[in-house]
Amino acid sequence: MGADETEGTDAARRRATLTVAALSLGTTLNPLNSSMIAVALLSLEHDFGLSVPDVTWVITLFYIASTVGQPLMGRVIDAFGARRIFVGGMAVVVVAGAIAPLDGFGLVLVSRVIMAIGTSVAFPAAVALVGPLAAVSGTSPPRLLARIQVANTTAAALGPVVGGLLIALAGWQAIFLVNIPLGLAGLISVAVLAPRDAPREAVTTAAVVRTLDPAGVISFAIAAVALLIAALGAGADALWPLIAIGVVAFGLFVWRERRARVPFIDVRMLAANRALSLTYVGFGLFNALYYLAFFGLPQFLEAHAGYSTAVVGLLMLPLSGTTIALAPVVARVIERRGLVPVLVTMAVTLLISGGFLTIGVFTTSPIWMLVMAALMGIPYCMGSLVMMESVRRAAPPDAVGVASGLLQSMRYLGAIAATVVLGHVLAGGVDAAAWGGVVIAAVGIGVIHLVVALVAASALRRAA
C-alpha cells in the first residue's frame, strides 16, 4: 500500500471516528431525557400544583411516544436516508427543547412527545450508518456499535446527576433547554461528517403517504398507546376497554401489514426470518429482567435498607461502569468468535446475575450491593451489543432502520413489563420477602430468556 493510500485510509478512519462520535451524541439524547426527568418531578409538581399521578404523565407519554416513534422513524430512515432524517430529527429536538419552558404544563407534555419523536430518529439512523462507515474506515461494525453503546450507557447513568445539577442551577426548565445546544451540535456535526445518503426520492407529502403505510402506522399506534396505557396503569378506570381496543387494533395492524404492498412493519418477513423475530423476543425478555434490577434495587435499598438517594446512586454505578469497561472487549469477541458464543454466554450470565439478586434477601451490605450491580452490568453489555449486531445482520439491507427502531421499542416494552411486575410484587411493602418475589420473577424471566436465546442461536447458525 502506498503512502497516499495509507494516508487516505487514516483520514477515512479519523472521519468515521468523528462521525460515530457525532451519531453517539444524538443517540444519547433519548436515554438522557428519559433519565433526567426523574429528578424534575418534584419541581414540576410544585410549580404547576400537580398531583403525583398527573406529573408522571411526563414519563408515560415519553415512553409511549418512543415505543411508537422508534420503528416509525426507522421506516422513514429506510425510505429517505439516514443522514437526512438524523439531521431533521435533531432539528425537532431543538424545537422541543425550546417550547417546554414557554407556558403551562400542557406545553411541557407536548414538548416531551415531540422530544421522544425527535430523539427516536438517532438510534436507527446510527445503526443504518454503521455499515457504510465500517466499509470506508476498515473498522468492524461491532466496534463502532460498542462506541455508541458506551455513549448511551453513560448518558443513562449520568442523566439524574446532570439533571440534578441543571435544576439546581437554573430550575427544571434547564433540562429542556440543554437539548438546544446538544441538538444543534448533533445536527451540524452529522450534516458535515456523515456520508451522503444514496439518491432517494424527495420528501414530499405523496412520497411519505406512499412509503409509510398510514393505515399500518395508525393501527400500530392505536394498539401500542392503548396497551401501554393499560400496562402502565395510567388508565385504571378504563382498563378492560383499553385492552380490548389494543387487541382489536393490533389484529387490524397484522391483517393490514400482511396485505400491504409496502408495509410499515413487514410481519411476513418477521415470520419468515426466525433469527430476527427471536432476537426481538429475546431483547424484550432481556430488558424485562435487567429493568427489574435497575428499577427495583434502588427502591429496595432506600425503603428497606434506609440508604439515601445519593448513596443508592453510588451503589448502582458499577452497573454502568462494568458495561462501559467491557464494551470494547465484547466487540472484539463478537468480531473474532461471532455472535452465537456471545449470545449464549450472555443468556447464561443474565440468568446467573438474576439469581444472584437473592443476596439482597439476606444482606444489604454495601460491598454485596456493589458486587450485585457490577455482575448485572456484564450481561447488559453483552446483550445490548450482540442483539444490535444481530438485527443489523439479519435485517434486509433496505429495512435496517425500521428493524433497529423496532429493537429499541422492545427495550421500552421490557422496561414497562418490569415496572408492572414491580408494581404488583412490591404493592404490599418493600421488604426482604417482597425482594424474594422480585428474585423469583427475575429467575423465571431468565430461564425463559435462556431458552429463547438457545433457539435464536440455532437460527443464527443456520442463517450464517
PDB file of C-alpha atoms in Angstrom, residues 63 287-307 312-313 315-316 319 357 360-361 364 369 372-373 376 414-427 429-432 434-439 441-442:
ATOM      1  CA  TYR A  63     -42.351   6.009  26.890  1.00  0.00           C
ATOM      2  CA  ASN A 287     -34.705  -5.860  29.271  1.00  0.00           C
ATOM      3  CA  ALA A 288     -37.561  -7.049  31.478  1.00  0.00           C
ATOM      4  CA  LEU A 289     -35.036  -8.809  33.737  1.00  0.00           C
ATOM      5  CA  TYR A 290     -32.491  -6.002  33.552  1.00  0.00           C
ATOM      6  CA  TYR A 291     -35.015  -3.298  34.482  1.00  0.00           C
ATOM      7  CA  LEU A 292     -36.376  -5.407  37.343  1.00  0.00           C
ATOM      8  CA  ALA A 293     -32.954  -4.869  38.913  1.00  0.00           C
ATOM      9  CA  PHE A 294     -32.392  -1.342  37.594  1.00  0.00           C
ATOM     10  CA  PHE A 295     -35.775  -0.036  38.817  1.00  0.00           C
ATOM     11  CA  GLY A 296     -36.289  -2.391  41.748  1.00  0.00           C
ATOM     12  CA  LEU A 297     -32.927  -2.289  43.501  1.00  0.00           C
ATOM     13  CA  PRO A 298     -32.989   1.472  44.238  1.00  0.00           C
ATOM     14  CA  GLN A 299     -36.493   1.173  45.715  1.00  0.00           C
ATOM     15  CA  PHE A 300     -35.416  -1.790  47.831  1.00  0.00           C
ATOM     16  CA  LEU A 301     -32.228  -0.136  49.102  1.00  0.00           C
ATOM     17  CA  GLU A 302     -33.982   3.117  50.015  1.00  0.00           C
ATOM     18  CA  ALA A 303     -37.157   1.691  51.552  1.00  0.00           C
ATOM     19  CA  HIS A 304     -35.771  -1.445  53.212  1.00  0.00           C
ATOM     20  CA  ALA A 305     -32.094  -0.697  53.887  1.00  0.00           C
ATOM     21  CA  GLY A 306     -32.531   3.021  54.581  1.00  0.00           C
ATOM     22  CA  TYR A 307     -29.838   4.222  52.191  1.00  0.00           C
ATOM     23  CA  VAL A 312     -28.019   4.368  46.216  1.00  0.00           C
ATOM     24  CA  GLY A 313     -26.793   6.180  43.113  1.00  0.00           C
ATOM     25  CA  LEU A 315     -24.103   1.715  44.758  1.00  0.00           C
ATOM     26  CA  MET A 316     -25.626   1.439  41.267  1.00  0.00           C
ATOM     27  CA  LEU A 319     -23.595  -1.465  36.682  1.00  0.00           C
ATOM     28  CA  LEU A 357     -30.116 -10.885  43.352  1.00  0.00           C
ATOM     29  CA  GLY A 360     -30.484  -8.902  48.874  1.00  0.00           C
ATOM     30  CA  VAL A 361     -32.829 -11.162  50.864  1.00  0.00           C
ATOM     31  CA  THR A 364     -27.834  -5.191  52.073  1.00  0.00           C
ATOM     32  CA  MET A 369     -24.694  -4.447  46.628  1.00  0.00           C
ATOM     33  CA  MET A 372     -24.537  -7.343  42.576  1.00  0.00           C
ATOM     34  CA  ALA A 373     -24.650  -4.181  40.442  1.00  0.00           C
ATOM     35  CA  MET A 376     -25.647  -7.242  36.308  1.00  0.00           C
ATOM     36  CA  GLY A 414     -39.247  -4.784  28.516  1.00  0.00           C
ATOM     37  CA  ALA A 415     -38.845  -1.789  30.816  1.00  0.00           C
ATOM     38  CA  ILE A 416     -42.606  -1.336  31.015  1.00  0.00           C
ATOM     39  CA  ALA A 417     -43.097  -5.041  31.792  1.00  0.00           C
ATOM     40  CA  ALA A 418     -40.576  -4.699  34.615  1.00  0.00           C
ATOM     41  CA  THR A 419     -42.433  -1.742  36.128  1.00  0.00           C
ATOM     42  CA  VAL A 420     -45.707  -3.696  36.013  1.00  0.00           C
ATOM     43  CA  VAL A 421     -44.134  -6.699  37.746  1.00  0.00           C
ATOM     44  CA  LEU A 422     -42.530  -4.493  40.391  1.00  0.00           C
ATOM     45  CA  GLY A 423     -45.831  -2.697  40.963  1.00  0.00           C
ATOM     46  CA  HIS A 424     -47.545  -5.991  41.765  1.00  0.00           C
ATOM     47  CA  VAL A 425     -44.736  -7.622  43.744  1.00  0.00           C
ATOM     48  CA  LEU A 426     -43.901  -4.566  45.868  1.00  0.00           C
ATOM     49  CA  ALA A 427     -47.509  -3.396  46.341  1.00  0.00           C
ATOM     50  CA  GLY A 429     -44.431  -3.161  51.008  1.00  0.00           C
ATOM     51  CA  VAL A 430     -40.733  -3.193  50.202  1.00  0.00           C
ATOM     52  CA  ASP A 431     -39.014  -5.713  52.474  1.00  0.00           C
ATOM     53  CA  ALA A 432     -36.846  -8.819  52.228  1.00  0.00           C
ATOM     54  CA  ALA A 434     -41.007  -8.795  48.671  1.00  0.00           C
ATOM     55  CA  TRP A 435     -37.490  -8.716  47.262  1.00  0.00           C
ATOM     56  CA  GLY A 436     -37.605 -12.511  47.232  1.00  0.00           C
ATOM     57  CA  GLY A 437     -40.645 -12.194  44.951  1.00  0.00           C
ATOM     58  CA  VAL A 438     -38.641  -9.930  42.621  1.00  0.00           C
ATOM     59  CA  VAL A 439     -35.868 -12.549  42.521  1.00  0.00           C
ATOM     60  CA  ALA A 441     -39.693 -13.174  38.790  1.00  0.00           C
ATOM     61  CA  ALA A 442     -36.143 -12.405  37.599  1.00  0.00           C
TER      62      ALA A 442
END
